[in-house]
Amino acid sequence: MNMTSRVSRLRDERVTLAHGGGGKAMCDLIEEVFTDVFDPPGMEDQARLTDAALREAGTRLAFTTDSFVVTPVEFPGGDIGKIAVCGTVNDLVVGGAVPLWLSASFIIEEGCEIALLRRIVGSMAREAKAAGVRIVTGDTKVVGRGSADQVFVTTSGIGVIPAGRDMRAESVEPGDIAIVNGVLGDHGAAILAARGDLALSTEIESDCQSLGHLMEAVLKAAPGVKASRDATRGGLASALNEIAEAADVTVEIDETALPLREEVKGMCEILGLDPLYLANEGTLVLFVPPDQTEATLEAMRSTEAGRGAVAVGRARDKGPVPVTMRTAFGGERIVDMLVGEQLPRIC
Amino acid sequence: MRYVQEFRDPVAAKGVLAAIARVADEIGVTKEDPVHIMEICGGHTHAIFRYGLDKLVHEGVEFIHGPGCPVCVLPMSRVDECVELAERPEVIFTTFGDAMRVPGTRKSLMQAKADGADIRMVYSPLDALELARRNPEREVVFFGLGFETTTPSTALSIQQAAREGLTNFTVFCNHITVPPPIRALLSDPHMVLDGFVGPGHVSMVIGVHPYDFIAEEFGKPLVVSGFEPLDLLQSVLMVIEQIRDGRAEIENQYARVVPEYGNPVSLAAIEDVYEPRPSFEWRGLGEIDESGLRICDRYSAFDAEAKFGIGYGAAAGRAVVEEPEGCACGLVMTGRAKPTECPQFGRGCTPEMPLGALMVSSEGACAAYWQYGGARAVEAAE
Amino acid sequence: MCLGIPGQIVEITDTERQLAMADVSGVKREVSLAPVSDRPLADLVDEWVLIHVGFAMAVIDADEAAETLEALRGLGEAQETLEQIAEGERAFMEDRA
């Protein structure tokens, strides 16, 4: 049943503690704002999943969970709901799994606008549909004002890994090529601007998107893909460091190959930030054997999420540091893991 | 022209590097017996590592990373005073992001924020002014930090606040000046420096002449430099050409931004708002005469030291905070040791838990060494 | 304390407070023109300035920039020529061998 086709029983404009009390108010909120919106047959307290879907798609289960907090909860290019779906879907995807089911759990601050919740849930439903996953179970809790920042979302995801797929960072070998699916740092830059306290205005939008279709296209065209990571918090630099450490190789990237928007570069110049460490929410890096580079790039570019795919570097024999970068200037620099959070600097 | 990419052209770089190599060979410097060039400014240190310039130049040219990082040289006692101000319930404490992680004796501003202090990172003192306008019931304190580059922006903000009659905006002034510590370094009998690359954005405000004493009294060359990699390489070339020719002059590589006599409006604002302190403490270097600025009496309504009774040298019995044992910041800053030669580097002193001044900000020499691979150097040595 | 970046003044936003919108690679930020207010504000529109902590600290001198670049490129071209000569000599020697 479509929620717009009947009279709403929810009278409040904002969430009150009553909506977390276990009574009728809570039932109305859950039904109208959440379960009715997620794809039929809707959500259940305990989802019963048939193993037929598993056997059809693969031989091993993949299971992941992630919590999402973002300020502001709505930003250019997405909102916390879209990230919560994309993030968990992408966690499954980069491990080679086909994502099937998600759970969604909401911690809602007293006073949160119900209209905002509806928008967030709407974008979750849209994104889940686009990614081909179902949100099958969930939970809500309401906490007092100040105990949360509007709304926090936790999603867990189950997927299956088809037989024969074995993507793991340890498999990366010297010679393998590192490929990213598009521009770097858009999410981090968009969020920085959207917070408003730095008074910067830009057209940059978050890259928030799910990568399942892209990965399936790639694995069909280039089954030799060794490993993949989504370059979320800590950016491309952190993803590459993790892979290099796990695989016992050094990854060398080429600064001139890095896809960066002019605005993102500008933002980084202004605030003294390094785009390699800016967060992404729809960007992955994967490693393929050199002879499958072209096939991989072609497959990526045939998908919406991979139009900007480009090779950015390669693995080589282990050197003294995990990740180095040939600078556009002809020098070489080390790309280490970030210490703490990147703060805007003036010196 | 956009004034950035043009100055990162790798083709031109090859030419400058080759010219540097030729001059270095003419002087006869080698890896074992190099020419020591200090880049004073932390921004230059950062650029050198970011573009890998230290590895590109002739091996007979060695960069010594100077004290030009105001966050690094901020004494711990001042951080303590910041925390004290920030913890007042009526205060909104505003600061550049750089200062958030600097450790005090009790805690950093980052930790104070976690403990409940209202601390906001701003990009500009203009943003602090705006906060003051919007929160008339709160006291907005701006953490004025930095060299001559930044000093005018704080002064102009104070003048603006005075024009508007704002009564809830003050500055906790920690502005410091570049020439005095250079004099202190050059007066050190153990000093090994052969020449300087000067901070271009400081000279954009003060011009080139405040450095005349370096050439005239100490016989060393200085070239005021821009911040793009080609700027830095050209400046290094100009310094070693002077050394080859036996000249000691103050030259200006960054003429597109640096006027010979600086920026008159900024200099007038500095003159109007501040006066020199008799001396100021530099972390790792100690007290240096007339190296710090305070807000003069005319603007005392905007001086957090006056308004909140906190102040440099004001607190009787203010304990001088000793630098930690084994910390070699002083040696590193004078070019007598490399960061990696410090016994604490990477052991007792890391960017997560900095002991010494140079590990504090990403602009500090030790932090730059660490971020761009120093961690591995320690591991490799062990 | 030296992070300064070039940006272009797009429009004057507040004459009294000497504020203007500056553009850095498509990112916009309001900056103070106070330090460069010794020339008429209106003349600063379209000019490139050096921005530090939200203040236009200097107007960038296009002629000086061009001169610096010319000198740098001169060094680059000289080096390319040298390398080409060296390459030519090497080829010549190899031919003889």
PDB file of N, CA and C in Angstrom, chain A residues 50 68 76 91 115 139 163 165 198 206 238 255 296 317 325:
ATOM      1  N   THR A  50      14.850 -17.125   2.897  1.00  0.00           N
ATOM      2  CA  THR A  50      14.955 -18.502   2.391  1.00  0.00           C
ATOM      3  C   THR A  50      16.361 -18.742   1.868  1.00  0.00           C
ATOM      4  N   PHE A  68      26.010   5.168  10.814  1.00  0.00           N
ATOM      5  CA  PHE A  68      26.166   6.399  10.041  1.00  0.00           C
ATOM      6  C   PHE A  68      25.738   7.600  10.863  1.00  0.00           C
ATOM      7  N   PRO A  76      24.308  18.308  -0.326  1.00  0.00           N
ATOM      8  CA  PRO A  76      24.228  18.194  -1.785  1.00  0.00           C
ATOM      9  C   PRO A  76      24.676  16.797  -2.236  1.00  0.00           C
ATOM     10  N   ASP A  91      30.256  -1.988   1.160  1.00  0.00           N
ATOM     11  CA  ASP A  91      31.094  -2.856   1.992  1.00  0.00           C
ATOM     12  C   ASP A  91      31.003  -4.299   1.511  1.00  0.00           C
ATOM     13  N   ALA A 115       8.954  15.078   8.819  1.00  0.00           N
ATOM     14  CA  ALA A 115       9.147  15.270   7.374  1.00  0.00           C
ATOM     15  C   ALA A 115      10.572  14.896   6.968  1.00  0.00           C
ATOM     16  N   ASP A 139      14.652  -1.220  13.284  1.00  0.00           N
ATOM     17  CA  ASP A 139      14.293  -0.859  14.644  1.00  0.00           C
ATOM     18  C   ASP A 139      14.345   0.661  14.767  1.00  0.00           C
ATOM     19  N   ALA A 163      30.397 -18.682  -6.265  1.00  0.00           N
ATOM     20  CA  ALA A 163      31.486 -19.652  -6.279  1.00  0.00           C
ATOM     21  C   ALA A 163      32.613 -19.154  -7.181  1.00  0.00           C
ATOM     22  N   ARG A 165      34.750 -16.819  -6.690  1.00  0.00           N
ATOM     23  CA  ARG A 165      35.251 -15.462  -6.431  1.00  0.00           C
ATOM     24  C   ARG A 165      36.086 -15.451  -5.172  1.00  0.00           C
ATOM     25  N   LEU A 198      32.681  27.210   7.523  1.00  0.00           N
ATOM     26  CA  LEU A 198      33.842  27.781   6.850  1.00  0.00           C
ATOM     27  C   LEU A 198      33.419  28.798   5.788  1.00  0.00           C
ATOM     28  N   SER A 206      28.170  15.333  -3.139  1.00  0.00           N
ATOM     29  CA  SER A 206      28.706  14.065  -2.658  1.00  0.00           C
ATOM     30  C   SER A 206      28.631  13.016  -3.769  1.00  0.00           C
ATOM     31  N   SER A 238      44.181   6.005   2.530  1.00  0.00           N
ATOM     32  CA  SER A 238      44.025   4.972   3.552  1.00  0.00           C
ATOM     33  C   SER A 238      43.709   3.620   2.911  1.00  0.00           C
ATOM     34  N   GLU A 255      50.452  11.136  -9.513  1.00  0.00           N
ATOM     35  CA  GLU A 255      49.619  12.302  -9.204  1.00  0.00           C
ATOM     36  C   GLU A 255      48.884  12.833 -10.429  1.00  0.00           C
ATOM     37  N   THR A 296      38.744  -4.013 -17.699  1.00  0.00           N
ATOM     38  CA  THR A 296      38.175  -3.466 -16.473  1.00  0.00           C
ATOM     39  C   THR A 296      37.699  -2.030 -16.687  1.00  0.00           C
ATOM     40  N   ASP A 317      57.278  -4.342  -6.165  1.00  0.00           N
ATOM     41  CA  ASP A 317      57.918  -5.058  -5.063  1.00  0.00           C
ATOM     42  C   ASP A 317      57.962  -4.173  -3.830  1.00  0.00           C
ATOM     43  N   MET A 325      53.905   8.274  -4.094  1.00  0.00           N
ATOM     44  CA  MET A 325      53.268   8.964  -5.212  1.00  0.00           C
ATOM     45  C   MET A 325      54.313   9.699  -6.034  1.00  0.00           C
TER      46      MET A 325
END
